Every structure is written in C-alpha cells, then in structure tokens.
Coordinates of C-alpha atoms in Angstrom, one line a residue:
M1 CA 75.5 97.0 199.7
E2 CA 75.5 100.6 201.0
S3 CA 71.7 100.9 200.5
E4 CA 71.2 97.7 202.5
D5 CA 73.3 99.0 205.4
T6 CA 71.4 102.3 205.3
K7 CA 68.1 100.4 205.3
K8 CA 69.2 98.3 208.4
I9 CA 70.2 101.4 210.3
Q10 CA 66.8 103.0 209.5
E11 CA 65.0 99.9 210.6
M12 CA 67.0 99.9 213.8
K13 CA 66.1 103.5 214.5
T14 CA 62.4 102.8 213.8
D15 CA 62.4 99.8 216.1
L16 CA 64.0 101.8 219.0
N17 CA 61.6 104.6 218.6
L18 CA 58.6 102.3 218.7
L19 CA 60.0 100.4 221.7
L20 CA 60.6 103.6 223.6
E21 CA 57.0 104.7 222.9
C22 CA 55.8 101.3 224.1
L23 CA 57.6 101.7 227.4
K24 CA 56.0 105.1 227.9
Y25 CA 52.5 104.1 227.2
Q26 CA 52.5 100.7 228.9
M27 CA 53.1 101.9 232.4
D28 CA 50.3 99.7 233.8
N29 CA 51.5 96.6 232.0
P30 CA 54.8 95.4 233.5
V31 CA 54.9 92.3 231.3
S32 CA 54.8 94.4 228.1
Q33 CA 57.4 96.7 229.5
K34 CA 59.7 93.9 230.4
E35 CA 59.4 92.4 226.9
A36 CA 60.2 95.9 225.3
L37 CA 63.3 96.2 227.5
V38 CA 64.5 92.8 226.6
T39 CA 64.1 93.7 222.9
I40 CA 66.0 96.9 223.4
H41 CA 68.7 95.0 225.1
S42 CA 68.9 92.6 222.2
I43 CA 69.2 95.4 219.6
C44 CA 71.9 97.3 221.5
Q45 CA 73.8 94.1 222.2
Q46 CA 74.1 93.5 218.4
N47 CA 75.0 97.0 217.5
S48 CA 76.9 99.5 219.6
N49 CA 75.6 102.4 217.5
A50 CA 72.1 101.5 218.6
G51 CA 73.0 102.4 222.1
L52 CA 74.2 105.8 220.9
Y53 CA 70.9 106.4 219.0
F54 CA 68.9 105.2 222.0
R55 CA 70.7 107.8 224.1
E56 CA 70.1 110.5 221.6
I57 CA 66.3 110.0 221.7
G58 CA 66.3 110.1 225.5
G59 CA 65.9 106.3 226.0
L60 CA 68.8 106.0 228.5
V61 CA 67.4 108.6 230.8
F62 CA 63.9 107.2 230.6
V63 CA 65.0 103.6 231.4
K64 CA 67.1 104.9 234.3
D65 CA 64.1 106.7 235.8
L66 CA 61.9 103.7 235.1
A67 CA 64.2 101.5 237.2
K68 CA 63.8 103.9 240.1
S69 CA 60.1 104.6 239.9
S70 CA 58.6 101.3 238.8
E71 CA 56.8 99.4 241.5
H72 CA 57.4 96.1 239.8
S73 CA 60.6 94.1 240.5
M74 CA 60.6 92.5 237.1
V75 CA 60.6 95.9 235.4
K76 CA 63.4 97.2 237.7
E77 CA 65.5 94.2 236.9
A78 CA 65.0 94.4 233.2
S79 CA 65.7 98.2 233.3
L80 CA 69.0 97.7 235.1
Y81 CA 70.0 94.9 232.9
T82 CA 69.3 97.0 229.8
L83 CA 71.3 99.9 231.2
G84 CA 74.3 97.7 232.0
T85 CA 74.3 96.2 228.5
V86 CA 74.1 99.5 226.7
A87 CA 76.9 101.0 228.9
E88 CA 79.1 97.9 228.4
K89 CA 78.8 98.2 224.6
N90 CA 79.3 101.9 224.3
V91 CA 81.7 104.1 226.3
Y92 CA 79.6 107.3 225.6
C93 CA 76.6 105.7 227.2
Q94 CA 78.8 104.6 230.1
Q95 CA 79.8 108.2 230.6
T96 CA 76.2 109.4 230.4
L97 CA 75.1 107.0 233.2
C98 CA 78.2 107.5 235.4
T99 CA 76.6 109.9 237.9
S100 CA 76.4 110.0 241.6
E101 CA 72.6 110.0 241.4
L102 CA 72.6 106.6 239.7
F103 CA 75.1 105.2 242.2
E104 CA 72.9 106.3 245.1
D105 CA 69.9 104.6 243.5
L106 CA 71.9 101.4 243.2
I107 CA 72.9 101.6 246.8
C108 CA 69.3 101.8 247.8
F109 CA 68.5 98.6 245.8
L110 CA 71.4 96.8 247.5
S111 CA 70.6 98.0 251.0
N112 CA 66.9 97.5 250.8
D113 CA 65.8 94.2 252.6
D114 CA 62.8 94.0 250.2
S115 CA 65.1 93.7 247.2
N116 CA 65.3 90.1 246.0
T117 CA 68.6 88.5 245.1
N118 CA 68.2 88.9 241.4
L119 CA 67.6 92.7 241.7
K120 CA 70.7 93.0 243.8
R121 CA 72.7 91.1 241.1
M122 CA 71.4 93.4 238.4
S123 CA 72.5 96.4 240.6
V124 CA 75.9 95.0 241.1
Y125 CA 76.2 94.3 237.4
V126 CA 75.5 98.0 236.6
I127 CA 78.1 99.1 239.1
L128 CA 80.7 96.8 237.6
V129 CA 80.0 98.2 234.1
L130 CA 80.2 101.8 235.2
V131 CA 83.5 101.3 237.1
S132 CA 85.3 99.1 234.6
N133 CA 88.1 101.0 232.8
N134 CA 86.7 104.2 234.2
R135 CA 88.6 106.2 236.9
T136 CA 85.6 108.5 237.3
G137 CA 83.5 105.5 238.2
Q138 CA 86.1 104.3 240.7
T139 CA 86.0 107.7 242.4
L140 CA 82.2 107.8 242.5
V141 CA 81.9 104.3 243.9
R142 CA 84.1 105.4 246.8
E143 CA 82.7 108.9 247.4
T144 CA 79.1 107.7 247.4
G145 CA 79.8 104.9 249.9
C146 CA 79.0 102.2 247.3
I147 CA 82.2 100.4 247.9
Q148 CA 81.4 100.0 251.6
V149 CA 78.0 98.4 250.7
L150 CA 79.8 96.0 248.3
S151 CA 82.3 95.1 251.1
Q152 CA 79.4 94.4 253.4
L153 CA 77.8 92.1 250.8
F154 CA 81.1 90.3 250.4
R155 CA 81.1 89.5 254.1
T156 CA 77.4 88.5 254.6
V157 CA 75.9 87.1 251.4
L158 CA 77.5 83.6 252.0
S159 CA 77.2 82.7 255.6
N160 CA 78.0 79.0 255.5
Y161 CA 81.4 77.5 254.4
E162 CA 79.6 74.3 253.5
L163 CA 78.3 75.4 250.1
N164 CA 75.6 73.2 248.5
L165 CA 75.5 74.8 245.0
S166 CA 72.9 72.3 243.9
D167 CA 70.5 74.2 246.1
K168 CA 68.8 76.9 244.1
S169 CA 68.7 79.6 246.8
V170 CA 72.3 78.9 247.7
F171 CA 73.4 79.0 244.1
Q172 CA 71.7 82.4 243.6
S173 CA 73.4 83.7 246.7
Y174 CA 76.7 82.4 245.3
Q175 CA 76.1 84.2 242.0
L176 CA 75.5 87.5 243.8
W177 CA 78.7 87.0 245.9
S178 CA 80.9 86.2 242.9
S179 CA 79.5 89.3 241.1
V180 CA 80.4 91.3 244.1
C181 CA 84.0 89.9 244.0
S182 CA 84.3 90.9 240.3
T183 CA 83.0 94.4 241.0
L184 CA 85.4 94.9 243.9
C185 CA 88.2 93.8 241.6
V186 CA 87.5 96.5 239.0
C187 CA 87.1 99.0 241.9
V188 CA 90.7 98.5 243.0
N189 CA 92.4 97.8 239.7
N190 CA 91.7 98.6 236.0
P191 CA 93.0 101.2 236.3
Q192 CA 94.8 100.7 239.6
N193 CA 93.3 102.8 242.4
D194 CA 95.4 103.1 245.6
E195 CA 92.6 104.6 247.7
N196 CA 90.2 101.9 246.9
Q197 CA 92.9 99.3 247.5
M198 CA 93.3 100.7 251.0
L199 CA 89.6 100.5 251.7
C200 CA 89.4 96.8 250.6
C201 CA 92.2 95.8 253.0
S202 CA 89.6 95.3 255.7
L203 CA 88.3 92.3 253.7
F204 CA 91.6 90.3 253.8
Q205 CA 90.8 88.5 257.0
H206 CA 87.4 87.4 255.7
A207 CA 89.0 86.3 252.4
N208 CA 91.6 84.2 254.3
D209 CA 88.8 82.4 256.3
W210 CA 87.1 81.4 253.0
L211 CA 90.4 80.1 251.5
I212 CA 91.1 77.9 254.6
N213 CA 87.6 76.6 255.1
C214 CA 86.2 76.2 251.6
M215 CA 89.0 75.0 249.2
I216 CA 86.9 74.6 246.1
P217 CA 87.4 76.3 242.7
E218 CA 84.2 78.4 243.0
I219 CA 85.7 80.1 246.0
I220 CA 89.5 80.1 245.4
R221 CA 89.3 81.7 241.9
P222 CA 87.3 84.8 242.8
V223 CA 89.0 85.3 246.1
C224 CA 92.5 85.0 244.6
S225 CA 91.5 87.5 241.9
F226 CA 90.3 89.9 244.6
I227 CA 93.5 89.5 246.7
G228 CA 95.9 89.6 243.8
L229 CA 94.4 92.8 242.3
T230 CA 93.9 94.5 245.7
L231 CA 97.6 94.2 246.7
A232 CA 99.1 94.5 243.2
N233 CA 101.8 97.2 243.0
N234 CA 100.9 98.5 246.5
T235 CA 103.7 97.8 249.0
F236 CA 101.7 99.1 252.0
V237 CA 98.7 96.7 251.2
Q238 CA 101.1 93.8 250.6
K239 CA 102.7 94.4 254.1
Y240 CA 99.2 94.5 255.7
F241 CA 98.1 91.3 253.9
I242 CA 101.2 89.5 255.3
S243 CA 100.6 91.0 258.8
V244 CA 97.2 89.4 259.0
G245 CA 98.6 86.0 257.9
G246 CA 97.6 86.1 254.3
L247 CA 100.8 84.7 252.9
D248 CA 100.7 81.9 255.4
V249 CA 97.2 81.0 254.3
L250 CA 98.1 81.1 250.6
S251 CA 101.1 78.9 251.3
Q252 CA 98.9 76.3 253.1
V253 CA 96.4 76.3 250.3
L254 CA 99.1 75.9 247.7
V255 CA 100.7 73.0 249.6
Q256 CA 97.3 71.2 249.7
L257 CA 96.5 71.9 246.1
E258 CA 99.9 70.7 244.9
S259 CA 99.4 67.4 246.8
D260 CA 95.9 67.0 245.2
S261 CA 97.3 67.8 241.8
H262 CA 98.7 64.3 241.5
K263 CA 95.2 63.0 241.6
T264 CA 93.2 65.6 239.7
L265 CA 94.2 68.0 236.9
S266 CA 91.9 70.7 238.1
S267 CA 93.9 71.0 241.3
A268 CA 97.1 71.7 239.3
K269 CA 95.4 74.6 237.4
L270 CA 94.0 75.9 240.7
A271 CA 97.5 75.7 242.3
V272 CA 98.7 78.0 239.5
V273 CA 96.0 80.5 240.3
V274 CA 97.2 80.6 243.9
T275 CA 100.8 80.7 242.8
K276 CA 100.1 83.9 240.8
T277 CA 98.6 85.5 243.9
V278 CA 101.6 84.5 246.0
D279 CA 103.8 86.2 243.4
A280 CA 101.8 89.4 243.4
C281 CA 102.4 89.5 247.2
I282 CA 106.2 89.1 247.1
A283 CA 107.1 90.7 243.8
D284 CA 107.8 94.1 245.3
N285 CA 109.0 92.7 248.7
P286 CA 111.5 89.8 247.9
T287 CA 112.3 89.5 251.6
F288 CA 108.9 88.1 252.3
G289 CA 110.1 85.0 250.5
E290 CA 111.3 83.9 253.9
V291 CA 107.7 83.3 255.0
L292 CA 107.4 80.8 252.1
S293 CA 110.5 78.8 253.2
K294 CA 108.6 77.6 256.3
Y295 CA 106.2 75.7 254.0
H296 CA 108.9 74.5 251.5
I297 CA 107.0 76.3 248.7
V298 CA 110.0 76.2 246.4
S299 CA 110.0 72.4 246.3
K300 CA 106.2 72.4 245.8
L301 CA 106.5 74.8 242.9
L302 CA 109.2 72.6 241.3
A303 CA 107.0 69.6 241.6
L304 CA 104.1 71.6 240.1
L305 CA 106.3 72.7 237.2
L306 CA 106.6 69.1 236.0
H307 CA 102.9 68.6 235.8
E308 CA 102.0 67.6 232.2
S309 CA 98.7 69.5 232.1
L310 CA 100.3 73.0 232.4
D311 CA 100.9 75.2 229.4
S312 CA 103.8 77.6 228.8
G313 CA 101.8 80.4 230.5
D314 CA 101.3 78.4 233.6
K315 CA 105.0 77.4 233.7
F316 CA 106.1 81.0 233.2
S317 CA 104.0 82.0 236.3
I318 CA 105.6 79.3 238.4
I319 CA 109.2 80.1 237.3
L320 CA 108.6 83.8 237.8
T321 CA 107.4 83.1 241.4
L322 CA 110.5 80.9 241.9
G323 CA 112.6 83.9 240.9
H324 CA 111.0 86.2 243.4
C325 CA 111.2 83.4 246.1
T326 CA 114.9 83.1 245.6
E327 CA 115.7 86.7 245.0
A328 CA 116.6 87.6 248.6
C329 CA 116.2 84.3 250.5
E330 CA 119.2 81.9 250.7
E331 CA 117.1 79.2 252.2
N332 CA 114.9 79.2 249.2
Q333 CA 117.9 79.2 246.9
Y334 CA 119.4 76.2 248.6
E335 CA 116.0 74.4 248.5
L336 CA 115.8 75.0 244.8
F337 CA 119.3 73.7 244.3
K338 CA 118.9 70.5 246.3
N339 CA 115.6 69.7 244.5
N340 CA 117.2 69.9 241.1
G341 CA 115.7 73.2 240.3
L342 CA 118.7 74.6 238.4
P343 CA 118.8 71.8 235.8
L344 CA 115.1 72.5 235.2
M345 CA 115.9 76.2 234.6
I346 CA 118.7 75.3 232.2
Q347 CA 116.4 72.9 230.4
A348 CA 113.7 75.6 230.1
L349 CA 116.4 77.9 228.6
T350 CA 117.5 75.4 226.0
E351 CA 114.1 73.9 225.1
S352 CA 111.5 76.7 225.4
Q353 CA 110.9 79.2 222.6
N354 CA 108.9 81.4 225.0
E355 CA 110.9 84.6 225.5
E356 CA 109.2 85.6 228.8
L357 CA 109.7 82.1 230.2
N358 CA 113.4 82.2 229.3
K359 CA 113.8 85.6 231.0
A360 CA 112.2 84.2 234.2
A361 CA 114.5 81.1 234.1
T362 CA 117.5 83.4 233.7
F363 CA 116.3 85.4 236.7
V364 CA 116.3 82.2 238.8
L365 CA 119.7 81.1 237.7
F366 CA 121.2 84.5 238.5
N367 CA 119.6 84.5 242.0
C368 CA 121.1 81.1 242.7
K369 CA 124.6 81.6 241.3
K370 CA 126.1 82.9 244.5
I371 CA 125.1 79.9 246.6
T372 CA 126.1 77.5 243.8
E373 CA 129.6 79.0 243.8
K374 CA 129.8 78.6 247.6
L375 CA 128.8 74.9 247.5
S376 CA 131.0 74.1 244.5
L377 CA 134.1 75.9 245.9
R378 CA 133.5 75.2 249.6
E379 CA 134.3 78.8 250.2
K380 CA 134.6 80.0 253.7
P381 CA 131.8 82.6 254.2
S382 CA 133.0 86.1 254.8
D383 CA 129.9 87.1 256.8
E384 CA 129.0 85.6 260.1
N385 CA 125.4 85.3 259.2
E386 CA 126.2 83.5 256.0
A387 CA 128.5 81.2 258.0
E388 CA 125.7 80.4 260.4
Q389 CA 123.2 79.7 257.6
L390 CA 125.6 77.3 255.9
K391 CA 126.3 75.7 259.2
D392 CA 122.6 75.1 259.7
I393 CA 122.4 73.7 256.1
N394 CA 125.3 71.4 256.7
T395 CA 123.8 70.0 259.8
K396 CA 120.5 69.3 258.0
E397 CA 122.2 67.4 255.2
K398 CA 124.2 64.3 256.0
N399 CA 125.6 63.8 252.5
I400 CA 126.7 67.3 251.5
E401 CA 129.4 65.9 249.2
E402 CA 126.8 64.9 246.6
Y403 CA 125.4 68.5 246.5
W404 CA 128.9 69.9 246.1
K405 CA 129.4 67.7 243.2
R406 CA 126.1 68.7 241.6
A407 CA 126.9 72.4 242.3
K408 CA 130.1 72.2 240.3
E409 CA 128.2 70.7 237.4
I410 CA 125.5 73.4 237.6
L411 CA 128.1 76.2 237.9
H412 CA 129.9 74.8 234.9
R413 CA 126.8 74.9 232.8
I414 CA 126.0 78.4 233.9
E415 CA 129.5 79.5 233.0
Q416 CA 129.1 77.8 229.7
L417 CA 126.0 79.8 229.0
E418 CA 127.9 83.0 229.9
R419 CA 130.8 82.0 227.6
E420 CA 128.3 81.4 224.7
E421 CA 127.1 85.0 225.3
N422 CA 130.6 86.4 225.1
E423 CA 131.3 84.4 221.9
E424 CA 128.1 85.8 220.3
K425 CA 129.2 89.3 221.3
I426 CA 132.7 88.8 219.8
Q427 CA 131.2 87.4 216.6
R428 CA 128.9 90.4 216.3
E429 CA 131.9 92.7 216.7
K430 CA 133.8 90.8 214.0
D431 CA 130.9 91.1 211.6
K432 CA 130.8 94.8 212.3
D433 CA 134.5 95.2 211.7
N434 CA 134.3 93.2 208.4
V435 CA 131.6 95.5 207.1
S436 CA 133.5 98.5 208.2
F437 CA 136.7 97.2 206.5
M438 CA 134.8 96.8 203.2
N439 CA 133.6 100.4 203.5
I440 CA 137.1 101.7 204.2
S441 CA 138.5 99.7 201.3
T442 CA 135.9 101.3 199.0
Q443 CA 136.9 104.7 200.3
N444 CA 140.6 104.0 199.7
T445 CA 140.0 102.9 196.2
L446 CA 138.2 106.1 195.5
K447 CA 141.2 108.0 196.8
H448 CA 143.5 106.0 194.5
L449 CA 141.2 106.9 191.6
H450 CA 141.6 110.6 192.5
T451 CA 145.4 110.2 192.8
D452 CA 145.7 108.5 189.4
G453 CA 143.6 111.3 187.8
T454 CA 145.5 114.2 189.3
G455 CA 149.0 112.6 189.5
G456 CA 149.4 113.5 193.2
D457 CA 149.6 111.6 196.4
P458 CA 146.7 111.7 199.0
K459 CA 147.6 113.5 202.1
A460 CA 148.1 111.5 205.2
E461 CA 145.9 113.7 207.3
D462 CA 143.0 113.3 204.9
M463 CA 143.1 109.6 205.3
N464 CA 143.4 109.8 209.0
E465 CA 140.4 112.1 209.1
N466 CA 138.2 110.3 206.7
Q467 CA 138.6 106.8 208.1
P468 CA 137.5 107.5 211.6
R469 CA 134.6 109.6 210.3
K470 CA 133.5 106.8 208.1
L471 CA 133.7 104.3 210.9
R472 CA 131.7 106.5 213.2
S473 CA 129.0 107.2 210.6
Y474 CA 128.7 103.5 209.8
A475 CA 128.6 102.4 213.3
S476 CA 125.8 104.8 214.1
R477 CA 123.6 103.3 211.5
G478 CA 124.9 99.7 211.2
F479 CA 123.5 97.2 213.7
T480 CA 120.6 97.8 216.1
S481 CA 119.4 95.7 219.0
K482 CA 116.4 96.2 221.3
A483 CA 115.9 94.4 224.6
C484 CA 112.5 92.8 225.1
A485 CA 110.7 93.7 228.2
S486 CA 107.5 92.3 229.9
T487 CA 105.5 93.4 232.9
S488 CA 105.5 91.7 236.2
D489 CA 102.2 93.1 237.3
D490 CA 100.4 91.6 234.4
Q491 CA 100.1 88.2 236.0
M492 CA 96.7 88.7 237.7
K493 CA 94.6 88.4 234.6
T494 CA 91.9 86.1 236.1
L495 CA 89.2 88.7 236.8
V496 CA 85.7 88.6 235.3
T497 CA 85.0 92.1 234.0
S498 CA 81.8 91.3 232.3
A499 CA 79.9 89.3 234.8
N500 CA 76.6 89.1 232.9
P501 CA 74.0 88.3 235.5
V502 CA 71.8 86.4 233.1
N503 CA 74.3 83.6 232.9
A504 CA 73.8 80.8 235.4
C505 CA 77.2 81.0 237.1
Y506 CA 80.4 82.9 237.5
R507 CA 82.6 82.9 234.4
E508 CA 85.6 84.6 233.0
S509 CA 85.2 86.9 230.0
G510 CA 87.5 88.2 227.3
Q511 CA 88.0 91.5 229.1
N512 CA 90.3 89.8 231.6
K513 CA 93.1 90.8 229.2
T514 CA 92.5 94.5 229.9
L515 CA 92.6 94.1 233.7
C516 CA 95.4 94.5 236.3
R517 CA 98.4 96.1 235.3
A518 CA 97.8 98.1 236.4
N519 CA 97.8 98.9 232.7
S520 CA 99.1 96.0 230.6
S521 CA 98.9 98.1 227.9
C522 CA 100.3 96.8 229.6
N523 CA 101.6 95.3 228.2
Q524 CA 103.1 96.0 228.4
D525 CA 105.8 97.9 231.3
S526 CA 106.6 93.8 231.1
H527 CA 108.5 92.9 233.6
K528 CA 110.5 96.1 233.6
E529 CA 110.0 96.4 237.3
T530 CA 110.5 92.7 237.8
F531 CA 113.6 92.2 235.8
G532 CA 114.7 95.8 235.7
K533 CA 116.0 95.4 239.2
K534 CA 118.7 93.1 237.9
D535 CA 121.2 94.4 235.4
F536 CA 122.0 90.8 234.7
V537 CA 118.6 90.0 233.2
S538 CA 118.8 92.9 230.7
Q539 CA 122.4 92.0 229.8
S540 CA 121.8 88.3 229.4
S541 CA 118.7 88.7 227.4
N542 CA 120.9 89.0 224.4
H543 CA 122.5 85.7 225.4
V544 CA 119.7 83.5 226.5
F545 CA 117.3 84.4 223.7
K546 CA 117.9 84.2 220.0
H547 CA 119.1 87.3 218.4
P548 CA 117.5 88.6 215.2
N549 CA 120.0 88.5 212.4
P550 CA 122.0 91.8 212.2
I551 CA 120.5 94.2 209.7
V552 CA 122.8 96.5 207.8
K553 CA 120.9 99.5 206.5
N554 CA 121.5 100.5 202.9
R555 CA 124.3 103.0 202.5
K556 CA 122.1 105.1 200.2
Q557 CA 118.3 105.4 200.1
Q558 CA 116.8 104.4 196.8
L559 CA 115.4 107.8 196.0
P560 CA 115.3 109.7 192.7
V561 CA 118.7 111.5 192.3
T562 CA 118.9 114.8 190.4
D563 CA 122.2 116.2 191.7
P564 CA 124.8 115.7 188.9
F565 CA 127.6 115.2 191.4
I566 CA 125.8 112.3 193.1
L567 CA 125.1 110.8 189.7
C568 CA 128.8 110.8 188.9
S569 CA 129.6 109.5 192.4
D570 CA 127.2 106.6 191.9
I571 CA 128.8 105.6 188.6
I572 CA 132.3 105.6 190.3
N573 CA 131.0 103.5 193.2
K574 CA 129.5 100.9 190.9
E575 CA 132.8 100.7 189.0
V576 CA 134.8 100.3 192.2
M577 CA 132.6 97.5 193.5
N578 CA 132.9 95.7 190.1
S579 CA 136.7 96.1 190.2
L580 CA 136.9 94.6 193.7
S581 CA 135.2 91.4 192.5
A582 CA 137.2 91.3 189.2
D583 CA 140.9 90.8 188.6
N584 CA 143.6 93.2 189.7
S585 CA 143.9 95.1 186.4
F586 CA 141.7 98.0 186.9
K587 CA 140.3 99.9 184.0
I588 CA 138.0 102.8 183.9
P589 CA 135.5 102.9 181.0
K590 CA 134.9 106.2 179.2
Y591 CA 131.8 107.3 181.2
R592 CA 130.9 110.9 180.1
C593 CA 129.3 111.8 183.4
S594 CA 131.7 114.8 183.6
E595 CA 129.8 116.5 180.8
I596 CA 126.9 116.8 183.1
L597 CA 128.8 119.3 185.1
L598 CA 130.2 121.3 182.1
T599 CA 128.9 124.6 180.8
P600 CA 128.2 124.7 177.1
R601 CA 131.3 126.8 176.5
R602 CA 133.6 124.3 178.4
R603 CA 131.9 121.4 176.5
R604 CA 132.8 123.0 173.2
Q605 CA 136.4 123.4 174.4
L606 CA 136.7 119.7 175.2
S607 CA 134.9 118.4 172.2
N608 CA 138.2 117.7 170.4
E609 CA 139.9 116.3 173.5
P610 CA 139.8 112.6 174.4
T611 CA 137.8 111.8 177.5
T612 CA 140.1 110.3 180.2
S613 CA 139.9 109.3 183.8
G614 CA 141.5 112.6 184.6
G615 CA 138.5 114.4 183.2
I616 CA 136.3 112.6 185.8
S617 CA 138.5 113.2 188.8
E618 CA 138.9 116.9 187.9
Y619 CA 135.4 117.7 188.8
I620 CA 135.0 115.6 191.9

C-alpha cells in the first residue's frame, strides 16, 4: 500500500514537470498551453500536495507571469483559473500569490475595456480566493484600490432591472455580477474588516434599488448576503444603512415575500433570507425595531413561522428576529401578544429539542413579560409615556377585555415555567444535601470506630471542624453545570466563498460555514452578545432546557495505592459501607492491615497478642 502511494506521488511529480515544460516550450501554441493548464488544474484539484510541489518547481510564478504576458485571452483565462484553484486548495500557495503585484495585474484585467466578460470573471475569482480567510488579502484589496474597482462593477455590470437570464449575454453578465457580490462579501467579513465595511457603505443605496425593483431569488440572495455581512457587528454601518432607508426597503420586501409564501414555497425560504438580514441590522440596535412596527413585521414573522416548509434553523432565525424586534419596542411586544405569539413561543419551548431555538423563544417571552403583566393586571402605568402608549393601544382595540383575559392565561403559563425552574433548583439542592449527608455519616462512623478502639469520646470541636470542611470539599467537586452559549452574529451564513467561475450560475458552497462571524469558530461566541445582554436568558437556560443528569465525581481516583496508611483507610471505608447496608450489629473482622505499619521489632512484640479493633485504631 505504501509503495503504491509513493508510486502515485512520483507519477504526479513527473506529470507536473512535463506539463510545466510543455507550457514553456509551446508559447506559440495557445491551444496546447490551455490544455496543459487545464490538466494542471485537474491534478491540483485532486491533490492539495500537488499545488505545493508545483510551487516548489516554480510553476506558480510561471503561470502568474503567463497570465500577464500572453496575448491570447484563452491562455489568460486558463492561467487565472489554474492560479485560483491552486490557491483555493492550499493556503501556502495562497500566501505565495497574495502580493500587491498580482492585485494590480487583476485590476488591469478588470478595468480594461478589451477584456471579455469571462476574463473578468476569472480575475474576480482569483481575488475572491486570495482574500477569503486572509486578513492580508483584505488589506491588499483595499490598499491597491481593487475594492473600488469591484464596487464600480457592482454598480455597472447589470444595467437593467428586467433581467432576462435566458439570454446568453445577460446571463454571463449576471454571473460576473454575482461573483463580484461574493468577492465583496469576503472583503468585508471572513474575518470581519471594519475599514472595508466602511468603504462598502456607498453601495447600500444601489443595493436597495435592486431589492425594490427586481424581487427575484437571483438578486435577493446575493444582495442580502452582501448587506448582512457588510453591516454585521458594526454599529456605525448599521445606522448608516437605516439612514438611507435600508431597513424600510427590507421590511417592504419581507412583507411582499410573506404574502407570496402562501402560494410558493420558494418565497417562504426567500423571506427567511431577508429576515436574517433584518436581524443583522437591529441585533446591536434594538431601538431600530420601531421602524419595523410601521410595517407590522412581527405579525408577518409569526405568520411565516407557521409555514410548513421551514426547518428548525429557519424557525430559529425567525424567533431570534422576533426577540430583537420586541427587545426595546412595546408596540412590537403588543403586536406579538395580540397575534398569539406568546403561545407559539411556549409551544416552541415545550416541543422543540433545539437548544438554540429554545433560548430564542425564552428571549421573546422575557421581552414581553412586562406588557403581559400590565394587560393582565390592568395596572396604571407609572410613566406618562407608557400611559400614552397604552391609551393609543386601547383606542385601537375595541374589545380589549379579550386580550386581558388571554394575557392572564399567558402570564400564568410563564409563571408556571418559572416555578418549574425553582422546583428543579430545589430538587438539585436536595440531591446535593443527601449525598453530603451520606458522606458525613461515613465520617461519623469512622469517628465511632476510633472511639471504640481508644475508649475515649471524640472532641466536639473536632466534629465541628471536620464536618464543614467535608461539606466544602465535597461541594467543590460534586455537581457541575455549564451554560450553553451561541453566537448572534452567526446568522449570515449564506455567502458563496468558492464561486467557481466554470459553473454556469451562482451557487452556494460548503465554505459558507466559515463565513461571517465574524468568526463562528464561531461558533461559536453564540449568542453571547445576543443573549448575554439579558441575565434572564443565562439564568433560565437551566430551566427551559433539559439538564444533564448530575454527575458525582468519584471520591477517590482508581490509581495504584502504595501508601500503607491509605491501604488501611480503604479497608475501613469498605467495612463501614458494608455495615451501613447490613444490620445494626457492627462487627469488625480481624484485618491485619496494622502489621503493614509495624517495624519487625514491634511485630515480634505483638506476635503473641490477639489482634483487636484497638490495634487498627492505634495507628490511624
């Protein structure tokens, strides 16, 4: 097996050497050069180590120069495609190619009017690969002015809102535009780059125009990915987006898609994409939820939540958005209440096994608890603004009695959930006390053994000192509990990070999972920022979600014991435990563990004496 692998590696090296020679000696034959480049691409695609070897023999540098110097467009395109593939498969090759010189060459290809659409697509593909997961690439794309060129392509490549994708030339332009969207996404996020986010703010107005005028999946998905990643975790950019009407535009699109979702399943999925973008916009600024109240977004989200085609991930995104909508806006809280949103949240808690979804539902319940109490108790508001809000609400609703009645029921169920949490805590404390009591009983029995052996009474202060010490030592290693956390900024995972230009259309790739998190490794700062704002969520996580069974760590590690004293102590402990489960008459067998501690002289002195329990306790 090892010889076969060695043989394959040697064959791969031989092939790459021959192909590189072919490239060098076929400068007047562009067709042969293209075929050689495609073959190199195929080899490096199958084996990432092939790219490393190709770099070692100077292949990467030669192909990069060939893309710049060749007069034939087909050779330029094949060269760029090969460079992108090798860099995508191997991070060392990516670092080798990530130079300002290459970025400047790519800018020339993109800016040259003589460059055809396919050559521009290959250039954008190489930029995407060099920038993805690479902060150095993000810096170079900004410092060389490449991001400005990409922004200009975003504005100009598609000039007509009426897209006829069946037309070949229009479809090629759309492919270039979608690749530009993907590349801009990795420029601003993955990892998050505040400076590049600021530069891309200028494209928000153009993105809004596309969302309003061309409401099709081929436009909405890439535009929402771009918007969501550009404003993710950046308060200044979020405020700017809202100032140019971005949140209003997203709200209008969401209302339309929710209405269409009753007819087509694809509209429901598309509405979830827009919902994630809305959430990214308001997550760090809950007060912006007031903008959404104008469009009754809460009721639309609740209707969307009931759609049968959505999976648990989609529902989590919707509920999380509801949480941010209701976090600081009483109008949205009341809208959720009167549209039966609270029973839906409670149902999610009781039926779903998804821990993140349960946390999001708890978040919503906590946000709406205050207004639920007001409606159920008919409290007189202490604040004039609150009084005015409730007055407006009362004037809008003719039959407020029905809502009061429902509020009492919801509040009762929320309180019931809280009581269940308290009961679980009490039960855990009881379990802890029971185990501690068993431990103290064992300790007391050992003391009685010592008393029987020496004929004396244990001192009161010894018992008072030992028991608390034992309790403290046991509590420190008894039960452990860890709160689960998730990341709020991990919701925008819709980006295409590997937009392979050979494919016919824009598609999502597996690398979506590495994007936006602004570091999900995210995964993983889970919604610490989202739920960490509320102590309630962290506290109630133990209540809403199932607890793992308490684990009591072994009192002693099962390790080889050589200390004679510990050997004797173990024998006594075993006997004590046996006596606790037997009858009350307690007898000690004639273990001769005391002899382990005796010197030869002392052993001879005791050889004629009977072994008693006093002999054991004497040496403890």
